[in-house]
Structures are given as structure tokens and as C-alpha cells.
Coordinates of C-alpha atoms in Angstrom, one line a residue:
Chain A
M242 CA 125.9 123.3 88.1
A243 CA 123.0 125.7 87.8
V244 CA 122.9 125.1 84.0
V245 CA 122.7 121.3 84.6
A246 CA 119.9 121.8 87.1
F247 CA 118.1 124.2 84.7
V248 CA 118.3 121.6 81.8
V249 CA 117.2 118.7 84.0
L250 CA 114.2 120.7 85.4
A251 CA 113.3 121.8 81.9
F252 CA 113.3 118.2 80.7
V253 CA 111.2 117.1 83.7
A254 CA 108.7 119.9 83.0
V255 CA 108.3 119.1 79.3
A256 CA 108.4 115.3 79.8
S257 CA 105.7 115.3 82.5
G258 CA 103.7 117.8 80.4
V259 CA 103.8 115.1 77.6
A260 CA 102.9 112.4 80.2
V261 CA 99.7 114.3 81.0
F262 CA 98.3 113.2 77.6
T263 CA 99.8 109.8 77.3
V264 CA 98.9 108.2 80.7
D265 CA 95.6 106.4 81.0
S266 CA 94.6 107.4 84.5
M267 CA 93.1 110.7 85.7
A268 CA 95.1 110.7 88.9
R269 CA 98.4 110.2 87.0
A270 CA 97.5 112.9 84.4
T271 CA 96.7 115.3 87.2
F272 CA 99.8 114.7 89.2
A273 CA 102.0 114.6 86.1
L274 CA 100.7 118.2 85.4
A275 CA 101.5 119.0 89.1
L276 CA 105.1 117.7 88.6
S277 CA 105.4 119.8 85.5
F278 CA 104.5 122.9 87.5
V279 CA 106.8 122.0 90.3
A280 CA 109.6 121.8 87.8
V281 CA 108.7 125.2 86.5
G282 CA 108.7 126.5 90.1
G283 CA 112.3 125.1 90.4
E284 CA 113.3 127.0 87.2
L285 CA 112.0 130.2 88.8
F286 CA 114.0 129.4 91.9
L287 CA 117.1 129.0 89.8
L288 CA 116.4 132.5 88.3
D289 CA 116.7 133.9 91.8
L290 CA 112.9 134.5 91.9
G291 CA 112.7 132.5 95.2
Y292 CA 109.3 133.8 96.3
L293 CA 107.7 133.2 92.9
G294 CA 109.2 129.8 92.6
V295 CA 107.9 128.6 96.0
A296 CA 104.6 130.3 95.5
T297 CA 104.2 128.5 92.2
V298 CA 104.8 125.2 93.8
L299 CA 102.4 126.1 96.6
M300 CA 99.5 127.2 94.4
M301 CA 99.9 124.6 91.7
V302 CA 100.0 121.6 94.0
M303 CA 97.0 122.9 95.9
E304 CA 95.1 123.4 92.6
M305 CA 96.0 120.1 91.2
A306 CA 94.9 118.3 94.4
L307 CA 91.5 120.0 94.2
M308 CA 91.3 119.4 90.4
A309 CA 91.8 115.7 91.0
V310 CA 88.8 115.8 93.3
F311 CA 86.6 117.6 90.7
M312 CA 87.8 115.5 87.8
V313 CA 87.0 112.3 89.6
M314 CA 83.7 113.7 90.8
F315 CA 82.5 114.7 87.3
M316 CA 83.6 111.5 85.6
M317 CA 81.1 108.7 84.7
N318 CA 83.1 105.8 86.1
P319 CA 82.9 105.6 89.9
G320 CA 86.0 106.8 91.6
G321 CA 87.6 107.3 88.2
L322 CA 89.8 104.3 88.8
M323 CA 89.3 102.6 85.4
P324 CA 91.9 103.3 82.8
M325 CA 90.7 105.8 80.2
S326 CA 92.1 107.9 77.5
M327 CA 93.0 111.4 78.3
L328 CA 92.5 112.6 74.8
H329 CA 89.2 114.1 73.6
N330 CA 88.4 116.0 70.3
R331 CA 91.8 115.2 68.9
R332 CA 91.5 117.1 65.6
G333 CA 90.3 120.4 67.2
A334 CA 92.8 120.1 70.0
V335 CA 95.7 119.6 67.5
V336 CA 94.6 122.7 65.5
V337 CA 94.2 124.9 68.6
S338 CA 97.4 123.8 70.3
V339 CA 99.5 124.1 67.1
G340 CA 98.0 127.5 66.4
V341 CA 98.7 128.8 69.9
F342 CA 102.2 127.4 69.8
V343 CA 103.0 129.1 66.5
L344 CA 101.5 132.4 67.7
L345 CA 103.5 132.4 70.9
A346 CA 106.7 131.1 69.3
A347 CA 106.4 133.7 66.5
G348 CA 105.8 136.4 69.2
S349 CA 108.9 135.4 71.1
V350 CA 111.1 135.4 68.0
L351 CA 109.7 138.5 66.2
V352 CA 109.2 140.9 69.1
P353 CA 112.1 143.4 69.3
W354 CA 113.3 142.6 72.8
P355 CA 114.9 145.6 74.6
A356 CA 118.6 145.3 75.5
R357 CA 119.6 145.3 79.2
R358 CA 120.3 148.9 80.2
N359 CA 121.8 148.4 83.7
E360 CA 122.6 145.7 86.3
P361 CA 119.8 143.3 87.5
P362 CA 118.2 144.6 90.7
A363 CA 119.2 143.3 94.1
E364 CA 115.7 141.9 94.7
P365 CA 114.2 140.8 91.4
T366 CA 110.9 139.7 93.0
R367 CA 110.3 143.1 94.4
A368 CA 111.3 144.8 91.2
L369 CA 108.9 142.5 89.2
G370 CA 106.1 143.2 91.7
E371 CA 106.7 147.0 91.4
A372 CA 106.8 146.7 87.6
V373 CA 103.6 144.7 87.3
M374 CA 101.5 146.2 90.1
G375 CA 103.3 149.5 91.1
S376 CA 100.7 152.2 90.7
K377 CA 97.8 149.8 90.9
M378 CA 98.6 148.4 94.3
L379 CA 95.8 150.3 96.1
V380 CA 93.2 149.0 93.6
M381 CA 94.5 145.5 93.8
M382 CA 94.4 145.5 97.6
A383 CA 90.9 146.8 97.6
V384 CA 89.7 144.4 94.9
S385 CA 91.3 141.4 96.7
A386 CA 89.4 142.2 99.9
V387 CA 86.1 142.6 98.0
L388 CA 86.8 139.3 96.1
F389 CA 87.5 137.5 99.4
A390 CA 84.4 138.9 101.0
T391 CA 82.3 137.9 97.9
M392 CA 83.6 134.3 98.0
V393 CA 82.9 133.9 101.7
A394 CA 79.4 135.5 101.4
A395 CA 78.6 133.2 98.4
L396 CA 79.6 130.2 100.4
V397 CA 77.5 131.3 103.4
L398 CA 74.5 131.9 101.2
A399 CA 74.9 128.7 99.3
T400 CA 75.4 126.4 102.3
A401 CA 73.5 128.0 105.1
R402 CA 72.2 124.7 106.2
G403 CA 75.3 122.7 105.5
R404 CA 75.6 119.4 103.9
Y405 CA 74.8 117.5 107.1
D406 CA 71.8 119.6 108.2
R407 CA 73.2 119.9 111.7
A408 CA 71.0 120.7 114.7
D409 CA 72.9 123.9 115.4
S410 CA 72.6 125.2 111.8
P411 CA 70.1 128.0 111.2
E412 CA 66.6 127.0 110.0
W413 CA 65.9 127.2 106.2
P414 CA 62.9 129.5 105.6
Chain B
M172 CA 123.5 132.3 111.0
T173 CA 125.9 129.9 109.2
T174 CA 124.9 127.6 106.3
G175 CA 126.6 124.3 106.5
A176 CA 128.0 122.2 103.6
W177 CA 125.6 119.9 101.6
W178 CA 126.3 117.0 104.0
G179 CA 124.5 119.2 106.7
V180 CA 121.3 117.5 105.6
L181 CA 122.5 114.2 107.1
P182 CA 122.7 115.4 110.8
A183 CA 119.5 117.4 110.2
A184 CA 117.7 114.3 109.0
G185 CA 119.2 112.3 112.0
V186 CA 117.9 114.9 114.5
L187 CA 114.5 114.9 112.9
L188 CA 114.2 111.1 113.0
G189 CA 115.5 111.0 116.5
A190 CA 112.8 113.5 117.6
A191 CA 110.2 111.5 115.7
L192 CA 111.3 108.4 117.6
A193 CA 111.1 110.2 120.9
A194 CA 107.6 111.3 120.0
A195 CA 106.7 107.7 119.2
V196 CA 108.2 106.4 122.5
L197 CA 106.2 109.0 124.4
A198 CA 103.0 108.0 122.5
G199 CA 103.7 104.4 123.4
L200 CA 104.2 105.3 127.1
L201 CA 100.9 107.1 127.1
D202 CA 98.9 104.3 125.5
P203 CA 97.7 101.8 128.1
A204 CA 97.0 99.3 125.4
G205 CA 100.7 99.2 124.6
G206 CA 101.7 96.7 127.3
S207 CA 101.6 95.9 131.0
T208 CA 104.9 97.5 132.0
L209 CA 106.3 100.9 131.2
A210 CA 109.4 99.3 129.6
R211 CA 107.3 97.4 127.2
R212 CA 105.3 100.4 126.3
A213 CA 108.4 102.5 125.8
G214 CA 109.9 99.8 123.6
R215 CA 106.8 99.5 121.5
P216 CA 107.9 101.8 118.6
V217 CA 111.1 99.6 118.3
W218 CA 109.2 96.3 118.3
E219 CA 106.6 97.7 115.9
T220 CA 109.4 98.9 113.5
A221 CA 111.0 95.4 113.7
R222 CA 107.6 93.8 113.1
L223 CA 106.8 96.0 110.1
L224 CA 110.2 95.5 108.6
R225 CA 109.7 91.8 108.6
Q226 CA 106.1 91.8 107.5
R227 CA 105.4 90.9 104.0
R228 CA 103.7 93.5 102.0
R229 CA 100.0 92.9 101.4
G230 CA 99.0 93.4 97.8
V231 CA 95.8 95.1 96.5
V232 CA 94.2 94.3 93.2
A233 CA 94.8 97.0 90.6
A234 CA 96.5 99.4 93.0
D235 CA 98.4 102.2 91.3
A236 CA 101.7 101.2 92.8
L237 CA 103.7 104.2 91.6
L238 CA 101.3 106.9 92.9
W239 CA 100.6 104.9 96.1
R240 CA 104.3 104.6 97.0
L241 CA 104.8 108.3 96.2
G242 CA 101.9 109.2 98.5
L243 CA 103.1 106.9 101.3
A244 CA 106.7 108.4 101.2
G245 CA 105.2 111.9 101.0
P246 CA 104.8 112.8 104.7
L247 CA 108.4 111.7 105.6
V248 CA 109.9 113.5 102.6
V249 CA 107.9 116.7 103.3
A250 CA 109.0 116.6 107.0
L251 CA 112.6 116.4 105.9
L252 CA 112.2 119.2 103.4
M253 CA 110.5 121.4 106.1
V254 CA 113.4 121.2 108.6
V255 CA 115.9 122.1 105.8
V256 CA 115.1 125.8 106.5
V257 CA 114.7 125.5 110.3
P258 CA 117.8 126.6 112.3
L259 CA 119.3 124.4 115.0
G260 CA 120.9 127.0 117.2
D261 CA 122.8 129.2 114.8
R262 CA 123.2 126.5 112.1
V263 CA 120.8 125.9 109.2
V264 CA 121.0 123.6 106.2
A265 CA 119.6 126.1 103.7
D266 CA 119.1 129.8 104.8
L267 CA 116.4 130.6 102.2
P268 CA 115.3 134.2 102.0
V269 CA 111.7 132.8 101.7
G270 CA 111.9 130.2 104.4
V271 CA 108.4 130.8 105.8
V272 CA 106.8 130.4 102.4
W273 CA 108.9 127.3 101.8
F274 CA 107.5 125.7 104.9
N275 CA 104.0 126.6 103.7
A276 CA 104.6 125.2 100.2
M277 CA 106.0 121.9 101.8
D278 CA 102.9 121.5 103.9
V279 CA 100.7 122.0 100.8
L280 CA 102.6 119.1 99.2
L281 CA 100.8 117.0 101.8
W282 CA 97.5 117.7 100.0
A283 CA 98.8 115.7 97.1
A284 CA 100.7 113.1 99.1
V285 CA 97.9 112.1 101.4
W286 CA 95.3 112.0 98.7
L287 CA 97.6 109.8 96.6
A288 CA 98.3 107.5 99.6
G289 CA 94.5 107.0 99.8
W290 CA 93.8 106.9 96.1
G291 CA 96.7 104.6 95.1
S292 CA 95.6 101.7 97.3
N293 CA 92.5 101.2 95.2
S294 CA 90.5 100.7 98.4
A295 CA 87.3 102.4 99.3
Y296 CA 88.5 103.1 102.9
G297 CA 91.8 104.6 101.6
L298 CA 90.0 106.7 99.1
V299 CA 87.6 108.1 101.7
G300 CA 90.6 108.9 103.9
G301 CA 92.3 110.7 101.1
Y302 CA 89.2 112.8 100.4
R303 CA 88.8 113.5 104.1
F304 CA 92.3 114.9 104.3
L305 CA 91.5 117.4 101.4
A306 CA 88.3 118.4 103.2
Q307 CA 90.2 119.0 106.4
A308 CA 93.1 120.8 104.6
L309 CA 90.6 123.3 103.2
G310 CA 89.7 124.0 106.8
Y311 CA 93.1 124.4 108.3
E312 CA 95.2 125.8 105.5
L313 CA 94.0 129.4 105.5
P314 CA 94.3 129.9 109.3
L315 CA 97.8 128.3 109.0
M316 CA 98.8 130.7 106.3
F317 CA 97.7 133.7 108.4
A318 CA 99.3 132.3 111.5
L319 CA 102.6 132.1 109.5
T320 CA 102.0 135.7 108.3
A321 CA 102.1 137.1 111.8
P322 CA 105.8 136.4 112.7
A323 CA 106.9 137.3 109.1
V324 CA 105.1 140.7 109.4
A325 CA 106.6 141.3 112.9
A326 CA 110.2 140.5 111.7
S327 CA 109.4 142.1 108.3
S328 CA 111.2 139.2 106.6
L329 CA 110.4 135.8 105.3
R330 CA 113.8 134.4 106.3
I331 CA 113.4 132.2 109.3
A332 CA 116.8 133.4 110.7
D333 CA 115.5 137.0 110.7
V334 CA 112.4 135.9 112.4
V335 CA 114.5 134.2 115.1
A336 CA 116.7 137.3 115.4
A337 CA 113.7 139.6 115.8
Q338 CA 112.7 137.7 119.0
R339 CA 115.9 138.6 120.9
E340 CA 114.0 140.9 123.2
L341 CA 110.6 139.3 123.3
W342 CA 109.4 135.9 122.1
F343 CA 106.7 136.2 119.5
V344 CA 104.5 133.8 121.5
V345 CA 104.0 136.6 124.1
W346 CA 102.4 139.0 121.7
M347 CA 100.9 136.6 119.1
P348 CA 99.5 133.8 121.2
V349 CA 96.5 133.2 118.8
A350 CA 98.8 132.7 115.9
F351 CA 100.9 130.3 118.0
L352 CA 97.9 128.2 119.0
V353 CA 96.5 128.1 115.5
F354 CA 99.9 127.0 114.2
L355 CA 100.1 124.2 116.7
G356 CA 96.6 123.1 115.7
A357 CA 97.6 123.1 112.1
V358 CA 100.6 121.0 112.9
L359 CA 98.3 118.4 114.5
A360 CA 96.1 118.7 111.4
F361 CA 98.7 118.1 108.8
S362 CA 100.1 115.2 110.7
M363 CA 96.6 113.7 111.0
S364 CA 96.6 113.3 114.7
G365 CA 94.5 114.3 117.7
P366 CA 91.2 116.0 116.8
F367 CA 92.3 115.9 113.2
A368 CA 92.8 112.1 113.0
Y369 CA 89.9 112.1 110.5
P370 CA 91.6 110.9 107.3
D371 CA 93.0 107.9 109.3
G372 CA 90.0 107.5 111.5
R373 CA 88.9 104.3 113.1
D374 CA 85.4 104.7 111.6
V375 CA 86.8 104.1 108.2
A376 CA 89.1 101.2 109.2
G377 CA 92.1 103.5 109.3
G378 CA 91.4 105.4 106.1
V379 CA 94.7 106.1 104.4
L380 CA 96.2 103.6 106.9
A381 CA 93.8 100.8 106.0
E382 CA 95.8 99.1 103.3
P383 CA 99.5 100.0 103.7
S384 CA 101.4 97.1 105.3
G385 CA 105.0 96.2 106.0
V386 CA 107.6 98.8 105.2
D387 CA 105.0 101.0 103.4
R388 CA 103.1 101.3 106.7
L389 CA 106.3 102.0 108.6
V390 CA 107.2 104.8 106.3
L391 CA 103.8 106.4 106.6
L392 CA 103.7 106.1 110.4
A393 CA 107.2 107.5 110.7
G394 CA 106.3 110.3 108.4
R395 CA 103.4 111.3 110.7
Y396 CA 105.7 111.5 113.7
A397 CA 108.4 113.3 111.7
L398 CA 105.7 115.9 110.6
L399 CA 104.9 116.5 114.3
A400 CA 108.6 116.9 115.1
A401 CA 109.2 119.2 112.1
G402 CA 106.1 121.3 113.1
A403 CA 107.4 121.6 116.7
A404 CA 110.8 122.7 115.5
T405 CA 109.3 125.3 113.2
A406 CA 107.0 126.5 116.1
V407 CA 110.2 127.0 118.2
A408 CA 111.9 129.0 115.5
L409 CA 108.9 131.2 114.7
F410 CA 107.4 131.8 118.1
L411 CA 109.6 130.6 120.9
G412 CA 112.8 132.5 120.2
G413 CA 114.7 129.6 118.4
G414 CA 118.0 128.9 120.2
S415 CA 117.8 131.9 122.6
G416 CA 118.1 131.1 126.4
P417 CA 120.6 131.4 129.3
L418 CA 123.6 129.2 130.0
L419 CA 123.1 126.4 127.5
P420 CA 124.3 126.7 123.8
G421 CA 121.8 127.6 121.1
W422 CA 121.5 124.2 119.5
L423 CA 120.7 122.6 122.9
W424 CA 118.0 125.2 123.7
T425 CA 116.5 124.6 120.2
L426 CA 116.4 120.9 120.9
V427 CA 115.0 121.3 124.5
K428 CA 112.2 123.6 123.3
T429 CA 111.4 121.4 120.3
L430 CA 111.1 118.3 122.4
A431 CA 109.0 120.2 125.0
V432 CA 106.6 121.3 122.3
L433 CA 106.6 117.9 120.7
A434 CA 105.8 116.3 124.1
A435 CA 102.9 118.7 124.6
L436 CA 101.5 117.9 121.1
V437 CA 101.8 114.1 121.6
T438 CA 100.2 114.3 125.1
L439 CA 97.4 116.6 124.0
R440 CA 96.5 114.7 120.8
G441 CA 95.4 111.6 122.7
R442 CA 93.0 113.6 124.9
M443 CA 90.8 115.2 122.2
P444 CA 87.9 113.8 120.2
V445 CA 88.1 113.6 116.5
L446 CA 86.4 116.4 114.6
R447 CA 84.3 115.6 111.5
A448 CA 85.4 117.7 108.5
D449 CA 82.2 119.9 108.4
R450 CA 82.6 120.7 112.2
L451 CA 86.2 121.4 111.7
M452 CA 85.3 123.8 108.9
G453 CA 83.0 125.7 111.3
V454 CA 85.6 126.0 113.9
A455 CA 88.4 126.8 111.5
W456 CA 86.6 129.4 109.4
L457 CA 84.2 130.9 111.9
V458 CA 86.6 131.0 114.9
A459 CA 90.2 130.4 114.0
L460 CA 90.3 132.4 110.7
P461 CA 88.8 135.7 112.1
A462 CA 90.9 135.4 115.3
T463 CA 94.1 134.9 113.3
L464 CA 93.2 137.8 111.0
L465 CA 92.7 140.0 114.0
Q466 CA 96.0 138.8 115.3
V467 CA 97.8 139.7 112.1
L468 CA 96.1 143.1 112.2
A469 CA 97.3 143.7 115.7
V470 CA 100.8 142.6 114.8
A471 CA 100.8 144.7 111.7
V472 CA 99.7 147.8 113.7
L473 CA 102.4 147.2 116.4
A474 CA 105.0 146.6 113.7
V475 CA 104.2 149.8 111.9
G476 CA 104.1 151.7 115.3
R477 CA 107.6 150.5 116.1
G478 CA 108.8 151.6 112.7

């Protein structure tokens, strides 16, 4: 059952990844990519990494929704509703993507993977977090607070008057 | 907490749709434009359903039918997926260890769904409505995330059953009222009602509701009520002690509390003016977000203090 679900999700992920480049609408391309990520989130869920799977769905759908806004905003055709090709710079793109694929595939085949030494941990997500962050947790926590403050401060500085120039917004010097 | 068999989704869906219908009936009763007698007003959701089921779909030139239908079905599907992790008494369809994050991820799916419902119709009003929802979502999502963090921190678990169990002595609403209020506000926001009826506002001819007709419109409207009901059920599980209460069995207490919260939401939403996205952003990020952060800080300190 789990194997069937895994195969189906893998197929959905790859097929919708292909669809990103074959559809002729920006909205369809964006949400095909979102579907691909949701399928990957499902795969993580099947690997008992529940938190990572759900967080992947959460982050990626949010990102794709915002990306749709920016893609449509920066496109020449109003609203981006006209059919258009999703392919640009075909030759360069083929070279880069084949190169990256060969590099990653070679890496996954040639690297001497370690053999499993003991049982999988009871909470894989926690174990993964410890392995990735572990000793750097304090730094990460501090950096995240600084990053968040920077983002909010940048927004405040950039939009002090706001887009609508409201009566209750502070005067611009 | 017992997890039922797979067919447990059917009664769960039935309860959700029943609660959504109850909310629609109450909304009909409260709307004076619905009819001259109370009976007519109460029956309005039923007549409206019958009317929309018979109505022929209105087509739009060059609409993206696939994406449009996906977006229109989105709210109802998301509401059904939300209640999968919410316990009814001591029964739950799927007792996920990350239930709180699951709820959050499902509500983020609405970002895509509502935008698609607006975009797919190939209508300026619909598109404006879809963009308005994203602008509004940017405002309410962070306060909602931190409001969800508070009960999870207090129960030191992301499993909703553990959150319910942690409220045996004291309901979380008592010591995290700010998170509770922000959560209810976010429920109104993601179901596009009350002060957050901006994506489907009357000033843009209904926004995302401008073009859908017939059964499409029925599914979208039902989805909005179902989202309100799913949000109320989650509020009961996270803040109001789930199924705990004297005399009555747990499932009945859950239902009673859910319907009470739902009734409060439906009653309140008609009495508040709609907030424009930039004003909502001010309220959400300058008032609700700091207040929720302070709430989480207080909860975290108390949780550490209790060990």
C-alpha cells in the first residue's frame, strides 16, 4: 500500500514537473510546480517525516501563490492571461539542466554511502534536526530573530507612507 | 483517543456539512432581506441550494476551466481536510502527530485556491478578488501561525489530541485569550467573511463570487460556511477543552461548543465593516502580531515554569 502510494506520488511529482514546461499559461505552470512540491511533501510524509512533509506543503503552496503574483506582475501582457511559451533560452537551459542532472546523478551513484549501523530513531524529524542544526541552534535562533527584525525594519522604511497615503500615516520629510 | 476506520471520513464530512448548513440557516435568519417571515428566512439556504442546482452555468470567454474549478472546489475540500485531524469527543479520523501544522498547511492551500477561483474566471472582478485574498492572507497568516503556536507550546505537542488532553484542568482560552481571539479573527479571514469579506466585496461586484454560477457558486458558498465550521471546531479543540464537560458525552460537548462558536462567528460577521487590505495589514502586523508574540512568550514562560 505504502509502496503504491510512493510510486503514484513520485509519478505525480515528475509528471507535474514536466507539465511546468509544456503548458502555455503562467498560472498553470506555477500551480503545476506547486502540485509537484505537494507530491514531494506526500513522499516525505510516507517516510515518517510528518512535520517536514506538512511544512513542505505549507511553504511551497504559499511561495507558489506569491510567485504567481510576481510572475504576472512582471510580464508584458496584462494579467498574463494570454497563452505563452514557458521556454526561454532553450539551448543554454538544456546544457545547464543536463549538466546539473549528470553531476547530481553521478554524485548519488559514486558517493560511498554509509551502511546503517543501528535502528532508525523513534522520531526521525527530531534526529534530522539535531543532525543538521545541533550545535548551531543558538546561532540559528539568534540569526532568525535578526533576520525577522531586518525584514520588518526594511518594510517600515520602504513604505512609511504606505501605498494609499493615508491621513493617519506619518508625514514624509 | 481512538482512530476510526477509513470510512470514518464519511460521518466526519456529514457533521461538517451539517454544521455548515446550520451556519447558513442562522445567517439566513439574521438577514432581513431574506424574506418577510422567519420560516422563509430559515429556509433560504435550502431554496438557494435548489435554485443553484437548477441554474444553468454561465460561461465566460477564455476561462481557464480546469484551474477555475479547482479553485472553486478548494474551500470545501480544505475544510474537509481540516476536520480530519479535529477530534469529535474521543474519536478522530486521523490522529496525526503534527495535527496543528496540518491545519496550518491546509489553510495555506486556500492562498492557491482562492487566487485560482479569481484568476480562472478570466474576469477583472474575479482577478481583483483573488489578488485581494492574497493581500489579506499576508496580513492574517503570521498572527494565525503564532496563535496556533501558543496551545502547541503549552501542550508541548503538535498532536491535537495532546492539546485537548492538556486542557483537562484549565481550558487554554483562560490563559491565552489573545491567541483565541486572533485565531477566531483568522477563521473569519480565511472564510472571507465579516470584516474580511474583501476578496468577495460588493465594491468589486462580488470579487471571486462575481462569475461563478449554478453548482460552481453553490460549491464555493458551501465551502465558505464549511470553513467557518471547521475553524470553529478547531477553536474548540485548541482552546475550549474539546469534549470536556459535565454530564453529557464528549462528542455532544464538542458539537455543542462548536455550534456555539459558529453561531457567535456568524452573528458577529454581519455587524462589522469590511477592512481594506492595507488597513487590515496595519491592524494585523502592528496590533495582532505583537500581541500574539507576547502571548506566546507568556505561555512559553508559564510552560517552562510548570516544567
